[in-house]
Amino acid sequence: MKIIVCLKQVPNTTEIKIDPVTNTLKRDGVASIINPDDKTGLEVALQLKDKFGAHVTVISMGPKQAEKALGEALAMGADRAILLTDRAFAGADTLATSKTIAAAINTLEYDLIIAGRQAIDGDTAQVGPEIAEHLGLPQITYVNNVEYSAEENTFTVQRQFEDGYQLLQVQTPCLFTLLATAEKPRYMRVKGLVDLDKKEVEILTRADIVIEDAVLGLKGSPTKVKQSFNKQYNSNKQKFVLDPAEAAKLIATTLKEKHLI
Amino acid sequence: MEPQVKYELFGNMIKEFAETEVKPLAHEVDEQERFPAETVEKMAEIGLLGITVPQSLGGAGGDMKMYIGAVEQLSKVCATTGVILSAHTSLCVTPIMEYGTEEQKQKYVPRLASGEWLGAFGLTEPNAGTDAKNQQTIAVDMGDHYIINGTKIFITNGGKADVYVIFAMTDKSLGLKGITAFIVEATTPGFSIGKKELKMGIRGSSTTELVFENMRVEKSAILGKIGEGYKIAMKTLDGGRVGIAAQALGIAEGAFEETVKYVKERKQFGMPIAKQQNTQFVIADLATKIEAAKSLVYAAAEAKQNKAPDLSVRAAMAKLYAAEVAMEVTTKAVQLHGGYGYTREYPVERMMRDAKITEIYEGTSEVQRMVIAGSLLR
């Protein structure tokens, strides 16, 4: 089985602050991590490798420094790492990103593509599904559990909703987007880290993929960010002095009016 | 990839492991004097028990810098966990790798590196610590095997380890040159675990007696040559001291971090105590000493890695200084925490108790001074 895991390097948003002047994320000095949903996706791929034998390729698009995230993936047990990096890819929105990654994946062999549900820096949840569309693959999003039957060569996966899940069966090739809750990612192995000395992240540039210039980078991106801002809560503060029974009634009525219960 | 990448990622990994897997257990392990077997299993899974072992012997193929970094980061949150790794690696895996026959290496090292077996070291006796010529454990040559009788005390990982590097007199008349090292498995008939020590600190670490009663040991279990035991013990302890120095450094860093956090939060006289000049000066001094200790520890680790001729003195300096810094930092950490620091609700209380042992085991601070002066005044 050949598995491709799409992986993004993101700033650790638990440490991040917003610049009050520009309203953009202050990325300076903030540690970069593998996006948590993607890391779980890699864990799922590595478990399939452990149980059934698989070749796991991780692929990422980003600046040169994203090599480190791919190094981490190799140290966890991935077999091959590819970084798509070129000035021509810069400024890409989800559409341009997914088209670029899909074009690169087109040059690879695969049975299964795994992506994280969404990245913690953008929260769009669009790139994974778009890659599946560009490649004409069946896709299952919000996957919380993956079982594989080697005899039937099918996957049975749980697609998670807020109040339940669907159990879906799918044949390869296909694409899943994984939830971070599906598995706890393993730590990098010391041996895997030592072996990084002998490994390289393969670099793919504009020249290595077949794609029109018009769909790349900023000019291939229909999304324009007009403004980023912190949400302000304008609550209607009112004070009531009531006995407990009346207070409970008031709370229940108010919640009902607002269709919250 | 650039060699630097692996160190950076290793640092991230071990910090996350320590914070996520080790720190939450540290209080309980101390309180209940419980050996954290589940943590040892997790360490094995990642490959921490065989960091310095070559890949050809089933290890990770890493180096001293990584190993010392692991002991440091683990000790930062739990000194018990740090010493389990240090005793296993420096005092058991390393001497077998350095002095073992090919057969011994093949038999023991892969299992120790994978964590299937845990290792320990037995030199100290009631009347012989660093002064090893008083060894009263006797190995009698029976032709094709030895019969060993005696007792070892204060053995780290005692009762939890599967393999022990131990020392016994094979010829009392030769004094130090009559000591021989043996590799002994816990399942050897005549081997048993005696009293378990109740300690001031590192209370989750298992410290026990080893009792040898007519213990039959095959000649294939001799480590190195007959009569080479003392030399092996001293060389092994040179390396071990780097591990303990890293443990001391970790304890100091852990207590320092807790204290920085605390002094920013704790308010007295209308402001955080971090605004008081007394606090600021103490913090500045401690940070400087920790940084100095770190330089000595990593220089000693490099000396061990490169088999440098001055390893012995570098290791002694690193351990002496780092242990004293650990004691000073933890004591002042408790002081800056005030009454709360004296309670078991705050980790600095545990860290102060844990720090003390680093001035004692694998050679007291006085012994380190002897080693340093000895190398200078030859």
XYZ file of C-alpha atoms in Angstrom:
639
model
C 0.000 0.000 0.000
C 1.245 3.458 -0.879
C 0.063 6.299 1.324
C 0.558 10.025 0.843
C 0.123 12.257 3.865
C -0.407 15.988 3.302
C 1.136 17.983 6.045
C 1.401 21.669 6.880
C 3.843 23.482 9.108
C 1.944 25.989 11.232
C 2.790 28.415 14.030
C 1.950 26.995 17.440
C -1.250 28.987 17.912
C -1.369 28.283 21.629
C 1.571 30.688 21.840
C 0.518 33.152 19.161
C -0.654 36.736 19.568
C -2.349 39.136 17.173
C -0.582 42.352 16.245
C -2.990 45.083 17.409
C -1.855 47.458 14.659
C -1.922 45.249 11.569
C -4.456 42.712 12.891
C -2.334 39.894 11.536
C -0.723 36.962 13.372
C 2.592 37.797 15.027
C 4.697 34.891 13.808
C 8.084 36.126 15.003
C 9.622 33.944 17.666
C 6.694 31.549 17.678
C 7.616 27.887 17.404
C 6.492 26.047 14.296
C 4.804 22.681 14.631
C 3.176 20.097 12.397
C -0.498 20.975 12.180
C -2.176 18.702 14.789
C -4.825 17.179 12.479
C -2.104 16.421 9.913
C 0.108 14.831 12.561
C -2.752 12.522 13.476
C -3.144 11.744 9.781
C 0.507 10.741 9.705
C 0.019 8.574 12.805
C -2.856 6.757 11.099
C -0.656 6.180 8.034
C 2.211 4.897 10.213
C -0.117 2.520 12.039
C -1.252 1.126 8.681
C 2.441 0.756 7.836
C 3.127 -1.064 11.126
C 0.193 -3.453 10.680
C 0.026 -4.065 6.965
C 3.267 -2.755 5.550
C 2.973 0.484 3.606
C 5.189 3.094 2.050
C 4.432 6.493 3.532
C 5.264 9.705 1.671
C 4.714 13.054 3.357
C 4.211 16.113 1.198
C 4.055 19.752 2.147
C 3.913 23.114 0.447
C 5.582 26.056 2.124
C 8.794 27.973 2.634
C 12.145 26.190 2.907
C 11.888 26.114 6.703
C 8.969 23.654 6.410
C 11.714 21.059 5.841
C 11.901 20.792 9.609
C 8.299 19.631 9.855
C 9.043 17.043 7.185
C 12.181 16.001 9.106
C 9.956 15.401 12.102
C 7.666 13.247 9.949
C 10.656 11.217 8.746
C 11.841 10.775 12.357
C 8.364 9.505 13.267
C 8.672 6.847 10.583
C 7.668 8.268 7.183
C 9.682 6.838 4.288
C 9.888 9.797 1.951
C 9.390 13.546 2.273
C 8.633 16.083 -0.436
C 8.528 19.850 -0.087
C 6.884 21.999 -2.741
C 8.620 25.302 -2.541
C 8.952 28.097 -5.083
C 8.343 31.833 -5.204
C 5.712 31.072 -7.841
C 3.640 29.279 -5.148
C 3.733 32.178 -2.675
C 0.515 33.865 -1.595
C -1.617 30.858 -2.558
C -5.110 30.542 -1.077
C -6.710 27.144 -0.556
C -7.628 26.740 -4.205
C -4.165 27.518 -5.582
C -2.603 25.410 -2.825
C -4.786 22.402 -3.520
C -4.177 22.645 -7.269
C -0.407 22.810 -6.754
C -0.361 19.884 -4.320
C -2.673 17.852 -6.574
C -0.326 18.493 -9.520
C 2.578 17.183 -7.453
C 0.620 14.162 -6.239
C -0.157 13.425 -9.904
C 3.506 12.561 -10.332
C 3.349 9.990 -7.481
C 1.789 6.568 -7.000
C -0.758 6.136 -4.233
C -3.595 4.070 -2.872
C -4.590 6.412 -0.098
C -4.157 10.121 0.550
C -4.531 11.390 4.099
C -4.858 15.047 5.036
C -5.724 16.716 8.299
C -9.210 18.110 8.657
C -7.993 21.700 8.857
C -4.961 23.770 9.781
C -4.946 25.686 13.045
C -3.650 28.860 11.380
C -6.351 29.140 8.707
C -9.124 26.807 9.865
C -10.606 26.513 6.376
C -10.809 22.711 6.073
C -10.754 23.178 2.302
C -7.393 21.976 0.999
C -7.926 18.246 1.652
C -11.350 18.054 -0.028
C -10.154 20.221 -2.939
C -7.191 17.912 -3.594
C -9.630 14.982 -3.813
C -11.763 16.937 -6.298
C -8.803 17.866 -8.516
C -7.676 14.240 -8.551
C -11.201 12.873 -9.050
C -11.038 10.758 -5.901
C -13.745 9.699 -3.465
C -13.223 11.560 -0.196
C -14.334 11.132 3.381
C -13.925 14.125 5.674
C -13.943 14.355 9.498
C -12.569 10.839 9.874
C -12.165 9.726 13.472
C -11.266 6.067 13.032
C -9.789 4.005 10.201
C -9.969 0.229 9.860
C -8.464 -1.627 6.924
C -9.325 -5.060 5.597
C -6.420 -6.498 3.655
C -8.534 -9.339 2.195
C -11.102 -6.999 0.690
C -8.710 -4.072 0.207
C -11.310 -1.731 1.678
C -11.301 0.843 4.422
C -14.072 1.171 6.983
C -13.993 4.606 8.543
C -15.961 6.599 11.077
C -17.028 10.009 9.842
C -17.602 12.082 12.944
C -20.475 14.513 13.565
C -21.250 16.493 16.662
C -23.799 13.980 17.907
C -22.840 10.751 16.180
C -20.906 9.215 13.335
C -21.378 7.552 9.960
C -19.682 4.258 9.290
C -18.521 4.266 5.685
C -16.795 1.679 3.567
C -14.587 2.815 0.720
C -12.233 1.314 -1.831
C -8.881 2.721 -2.816
C -7.799 5.083 -4.213
C -9.425 7.613 -1.938
C -8.721 10.565 0.353
C -9.521 11.033 4.047
C -9.315 14.137 6.160
C -8.519 13.207 9.750
C -9.528 14.686 13.083
C -6.788 15.206 15.683
C -8.824 13.139 18.143
C -8.489 9.956 16.049
C -5.098 8.909 17.429
C -2.371 10.230 19.693
C 0.617 10.803 17.399
C 3.770 8.924 18.355
C 6.918 10.704 19.438
C 9.818 10.934 17.036
C 12.103 7.929 17.432
C 15.709 8.573 18.465
C 16.882 6.251 15.686
C 14.717 8.139 13.192
C 16.322 11.397 14.304
C 19.843 10.020 13.988
C 18.996 8.730 10.509
C 18.014 12.244 9.392
C 21.731 12.853 8.811
C 21.502 10.424 5.877
C 18.133 11.602 4.546
C 17.066 14.521 2.428
C 13.756 16.209 1.901
C 13.077 16.176 -1.844
C 12.418 19.648 -3.173
C 9.881 20.163 -5.954
C 9.730 23.563 -7.647
C 7.526 25.158 -10.289
C 9.551 23.438 -13.005
C 8.883 19.962 -11.558
C 5.099 19.979 -11.858
C 2.748 20.232 -14.826
C 0.297 23.056 -14.182
C -0.763 26.378 -15.737
C 0.902 29.508 -14.377
C -2.465 31.225 -14.047
C -3.635 28.960 -11.198
C -0.486 29.336 -9.085
C 0.286 31.539 -6.110
C -1.311 34.892 -5.468
C -2.651 35.372 -8.975
C -4.305 31.964 -8.923
C -6.031 32.789 -5.655
C -9.590 34.139 -5.826
C -9.684 34.611 -2.043
C -8.754 38.110 -0.955
C -8.397 38.800 2.734
C -10.064 42.143 3.316
C -9.576 42.403 7.031
C -8.580 40.286 10.022
C -9.831 41.317 13.425
C -10.501 40.104 16.916
C -14.167 39.509 17.517
C -15.664 41.991 19.958
C -18.421 40.778 22.224
C -21.055 43.458 22.874
C -23.087 41.843 25.583
C -26.302 43.377 26.862
C -25.565 43.443 30.547
C -28.601 43.485 32.785
C -28.761 42.821 36.489
C -31.648 40.954 38.107
C -32.151 40.410 41.819
C -34.545 37.479 42.132
C -35.185 34.491 44.349
C -33.821 31.189 42.985
C -37.123 29.876 41.570
C -37.834 33.067 39.621
C -34.226 33.337 38.535
C -34.380 29.807 37.087
C -37.609 30.710 35.244
C -36.038 33.870 33.818
C -32.946 32.007 32.619
C -35.028 29.274 30.995
C -37.320 31.767 29.252
C -34.401 33.838 27.974
C -32.574 30.796 26.636
C -35.779 29.653 24.903
C -36.308 33.061 23.326
C -32.840 32.871 21.896
C -33.518 29.303 20.690
C -30.604 28.020 22.732
C -32.746 25.320 24.383
C 19.680 16.884 6.406
C 22.004 19.206 8.352
C 23.282 17.469 11.522
C 21.924 20.372 13.576
C 18.332 19.490 12.601
C 18.387 16.235 14.550
C 19.544 17.949 17.748
C 16.873 20.606 17.472
C 14.108 18.085 16.799
C 15.449 15.778 19.523
C 15.285 18.710 21.946
C 11.654 19.389 20.982
C 10.749 15.734 21.281
C 12.340 15.105 24.681
C 10.854 18.304 26.135
C 7.393 17.324 24.960
C 7.883 13.784 26.275
C 9.046 15.078 29.673
C 6.178 17.567 29.953
C 3.480 15.186 28.748
C 4.510 11.773 30.040
C 6.869 12.360 32.966
C 5.913 15.597 34.730
C 2.338 14.551 35.553
C 3.677 11.510 37.458
C 6.552 13.196 39.306
C 4.631 14.123 42.448
C 2.932 10.745 42.780
C 6.113 8.778 42.119
C 7.838 10.717 44.918
C 4.919 10.590 47.334
C 4.352 6.856 46.929
C 8.029 5.949 46.485
C 6.910 4.157 43.339
C 9.226 3.107 40.487
C 7.644 4.548 37.310
C 7.704 1.328 35.266
C 5.180 2.706 32.763
C 7.532 5.595 31.962
C 10.445 3.213 31.417
C 8.279 1.347 28.913
C 7.496 4.582 27.072
C 11.159 5.572 27.071
C 12.003 2.201 25.550
C 9.447 2.683 22.778
C 11.073 5.923 21.634
C 14.565 4.454 21.829
C 15.808 6.382 24.875
C 17.252 3.278 26.534
C 19.670 2.744 23.677
C 20.516 6.291 22.611
C 24.281 5.784 22.549
C 24.192 2.194 21.314
C 25.209 1.724 17.660
C 22.420 0.672 15.319
C 24.324 -2.535 14.571
C 23.645 -3.526 18.196
C 19.997 -2.519 18.094
C 20.401 1.001 19.429
C 19.522 4.422 18.079
C 23.083 5.251 17.093
C 22.946 8.643 18.809
C 25.618 10.430 20.759
C 26.455 11.776 24.205
C 24.918 15.161 23.422
C 21.526 13.537 22.868
C 21.858 11.208 25.850
C 22.886 14.003 28.194
C 20.082 16.169 26.814
C 17.622 13.394 27.637
C 18.853 13.011 31.236
C 18.762 16.806 31.642
C 15.230 17.256 30.302
C 13.799 14.275 32.194
C 15.448 15.430 35.442
C 14.046 18.900 34.946
C 10.599 17.515 35.691
C 11.431 14.282 37.577
C 14.915 13.470 38.879
C 13.853 9.883 39.578
C 13.230 9.282 35.878
C 16.528 10.964 34.987
C 18.593 8.655 37.166
C 16.848 5.508 35.924
C 18.087 6.376 32.424
C 21.517 7.488 33.624
C 22.258 4.365 35.689
C 21.009 2.081 32.900
C 23.010 3.792 30.157
C 26.202 5.029 31.798
C 26.724 2.275 34.337
C 25.522 -0.865 32.547
C 25.138 -0.440 28.785
C 28.359 1.567 28.403
C 30.795 -0.737 30.258
C 29.391 -3.773 28.429
C 29.845 -1.960 25.105
C 33.336 -0.805 26.029
C 34.746 -3.895 27.752
C 32.462 -6.744 26.678
C 33.450 -9.564 24.343
C 31.628 -9.774 21.013
C 29.499 -12.557 22.486
C 28.627 -10.518 25.587
C 27.753 -7.498 23.472
C 25.495 -9.568 21.204
C 23.796 -11.147 24.203
C 23.186 -8.073 26.345
C 23.382 -4.831 24.409
C 20.444 -5.273 21.971
C 18.127 -6.297 24.820
C 19.293 -3.403 27.001
C 19.005 -0.954 24.103
C 15.461 -2.036 23.273
C 14.406 -1.824 26.902
C 13.542 -5.510 27.081
C 16.096 -5.516 29.896
C 17.005 -2.736 32.298
C 20.566 -2.356 33.565
C 22.311 -1.501 36.845
C 25.754 -1.373 38.439
C 26.972 -2.783 41.744
C 30.234 -1.540 43.257
C 29.398 0.001 46.642
C 29.496 -2.106 49.805
C 28.930 -1.185 53.457
C 32.693 -0.727 53.935
C 33.770 0.130 50.415
C 32.474 2.987 48.329
C 35.023 4.957 46.387
C 37.652 3.289 48.582
C 37.180 0.102 46.593
C 40.128 -1.893 47.928
C 38.016 -2.853 50.948
C 35.705 -4.894 48.715
C 34.389 -7.805 50.717
C 32.501 -9.489 47.922
C 34.627 -12.515 47.091
C 34.647 -14.535 43.879
C 36.260 -17.951 44.265
C 37.618 -19.667 41.155
C 36.093 -23.149 40.945
C 37.852 -24.142 37.737
C 35.141 -23.649 35.138
C 33.089 -21.124 37.111
C 33.152 -18.711 40.056
C 31.223 -18.802 43.314
C 30.488 -15.294 44.532
C 29.484 -14.286 48.055
C 28.885 -10.782 49.362
C 26.528 -7.825 49.575
C 26.273 -4.641 47.561
C 24.368 -1.623 48.837
C 22.681 1.520 47.487
C 22.225 -0.003 44.031
C 20.216 2.252 41.705
C 17.598 0.308 39.675
C 18.114 -2.565 42.166
C 15.270 -5.069 41.951
C 14.028 -3.491 38.719
C 17.060 -4.245 36.557
C 17.583 -7.522 34.725
C 21.333 -7.176 34.210
C 23.938 -5.994 36.722
C 27.597 -5.140 36.213
C 29.097 -6.103 39.581
C 32.554 -6.178 41.138
C 34.168 -8.804 43.339
C 37.606 -9.678 44.714
C 39.123 -12.508 42.732
C 42.472 -12.136 44.526
C 42.461 -10.252 47.807
C 46.276 -10.253 48.025
C 46.483 -7.996 44.946
C 44.357 -5.216 46.467
C 42.812 -3.011 43.794
C 44.344 -5.221 41.107
C 42.506 -8.198 42.542
C 39.073 -6.816 41.651
C 37.213 -8.292 38.677
C 33.993 -7.140 36.959
C 31.189 -9.598 36.148
C 27.929 -9.366 34.227
C 25.230 -10.971 36.336
C 21.608 -11.591 35.413
C 18.890 -11.154 38.025
C 17.789 -14.747 37.442
C 21.179 -16.211 38.455
C 20.770 -18.771 41.279
C 22.129 -17.257 44.486
C 21.316 -13.681 43.419
C 18.713 -11.870 45.464
C 17.538 -8.383 46.304
C 17.954 -7.313 49.925
C 16.723 -4.267 51.772
C 15.063 -1.460 49.836
C 16.303 1.939 51.006
C 13.869 4.629 52.124
C 15.412 7.852 50.889
C 15.229 11.616 51.286
C 14.919 12.261 47.556
C 14.648 10.515 44.167
C 12.163 8.384 46.059
C 10.716 6.689 42.997
C 14.128 5.360 42.039
C 14.598 1.842 43.366
C 17.681 1.682 45.603
C 18.377 -1.723 47.097
C 20.922 -4.173 48.392
C 22.125 -6.985 46.158
C 22.816 -10.198 48.026
C 25.045 -12.911 46.539
C 24.842 -16.266 48.329
C 26.981 -18.934 46.715
C 26.056 -17.300 43.411
C 27.374 -19.426 40.534
C 28.734 -17.302 37.727
C 30.194 -18.791 34.550
C 33.601 -17.624 33.409
C 31.962 -16.205 30.305
C 30.414 -13.584 32.620
C 33.749 -11.897 33.363
C 33.683 -8.354 31.983
C 37.085 -7.289 30.694
C 40.074 -9.113 32.093
C 40.577 -10.694 35.504
C 41.961 -8.021 37.832
C 40.795 -5.173 35.602
C 37.662 -4.524 37.654
C 38.870 -1.452 39.494
C 39.961 0.238 36.278
C 36.630 -0.601 34.633
C 34.741 0.738 37.651
C 36.646 4.025 37.683
C 36.380 4.556 33.922
C 32.686 3.706 34.055
C 32.141 6.176 36.880
C 33.908 8.901 34.866
C 31.155 8.496 32.268
C 28.472 8.042 34.913
C 29.398 11.348 36.500
C 28.537 13.138 33.274
C 25.072 11.600 33.524
C 24.657 12.670 37.161
C 25.966 16.138 36.308
C 23.229 16.333 33.655
C 20.694 15.178 36.230
C 21.842 17.929 38.619
C 21.672 20.491 35.828
C 18.131 19.377 34.998
C 17.010 19.631 38.630
C 18.451 23.156 38.852
C 16.736 24.203 35.620
C 13.430 22.708 36.738
C 13.492 24.516 40.092
C 14.563 27.735 38.397
C 11.672 27.616 35.917
C 9.149 26.990 38.693
C 10.586 29.911 40.640
C 10.524 32.389 37.770
C 6.874 31.529 37.241
C 6.115 31.876 40.956
C 7.843 35.201 41.639
C 5.915 36.833 38.804
C 2.619 35.665 40.288
C 3.208 36.026 44.022
C 2.312 39.499 45.274
C 3.599 41.020 48.516
C 3.686 44.663 49.580
C 1.437 45.489 46.639
C 3.575 44.090 43.829
C 4.838 40.797 42.436
C 7.946 39.742 44.384
C 9.732 39.686 41.011
C 9.756 43.487 41.306
C 11.857 43.315 44.478
C 15.549 43.792 43.912
C 16.368 40.903 46.244
C 14.405 38.548 43.993
C 15.959 39.978 40.857
C 19.514 39.585 42.136
C 18.923 36.021 43.311
C 17.347 35.116 39.956
C 20.259 36.702 38.066
C 22.847 34.797 40.110
C 21.058 31.479 39.782
C 20.597 31.838 36.024
C 24.284 32.622 35.611
C 25.362 29.624 37.668
C 23.014 27.317 35.765
C 24.503 28.539 32.496
C 28.036 27.918 33.807
C 27.047 24.418 34.964
C 25.541 23.740 31.538
C 28.812 24.641 29.818
C 30.759 22.256 32.061
C 28.226 19.446 31.609
C 28.192 19.646 27.815
C 31.977 19.984 27.666
C 32.249 16.805 29.746
C 29.735 15.085 27.451
C 31.881 16.034 24.477
C 34.990 14.717 26.257
C 33.210 11.391 26.815
C 32.064 11.311 23.193
C 35.598 11.926 21.919
C 37.213 9.623 24.487
C 39.306 12.636 25.529
C 42.191 11.951 27.926
C 40.916 14.634 30.306
C 37.444 13.069 30.618
C 38.030 12.127 34.238
C 38.759 15.657 35.416
C 36.120 17.247 33.179
C 33.465 14.823 34.437
C 34.492 15.478 38.053
C 34.341 19.258 37.541
C 30.967 19.056 35.815
C 29.461 16.865 38.517
C 30.968 18.831 41.400
C 29.781 22.162 40.077
C 26.401 21.097 38.703
C 25.532 19.268 41.935
C 26.410 22.272 44.073
C 24.470 24.555 41.745
C 21.480 22.190 41.936
C 21.619 22.337 45.740
C 21.932 26.125 45.782
C 19.245 26.738 43.169
C 16.720 24.415 44.797
C 17.406 25.837 48.278
C 16.909 29.396 47.028
C 13.890 28.290 44.999
C 12.272 27.070 48.224
C 13.247 30.347 49.921
C 11.667 32.469 47.184
C 8.518 30.370 47.417
C 8.376 31.180 51.162
C 6.082 28.989 53.264
C 4.511 27.458 50.165
C 7.913 26.253 49.024
C 8.240 24.208 52.182
C 4.989 22.366 51.471
C 4.697 19.337 49.245
C 2.142 21.155 47.141
C 4.901 22.915 45.222
C 7.481 20.882 43.278
C 10.490 22.858 44.557
C 10.217 21.024 47.888
C 10.762 17.722 46.077
C 13.462 19.193 43.872
C 15.475 20.347 46.902
C 15.372 16.831 48.368
C 16.249 15.352 44.963
C 19.186 17.722 44.452
C 21.037 16.514 47.562
C 21.812 13.069 46.159
C 23.734 14.551 43.242
C 26.351 15.755 45.756
C 26.659 12.217 47.074
C 26.285 9.366 44.607
C 28.762 8.271 41.948
C 31.394 9.938 44.117
C 30.663 12.637 46.681
C 31.647 16.248 46.016
C 34.680 15.589 48.202
C 35.704 12.687 45.966
C 35.282 14.906 42.886
C 37.674 17.400 44.486
C 40.127 14.557 45.105
C 39.908 13.536 41.449
C 40.375 17.105 40.209
C 43.257 17.912 42.554
C 44.817 14.522 41.882
C 44.985 15.248 38.177
C 46.516 18.689 38.785
C 49.063 17.872 41.455
C 50.526 14.711 39.987
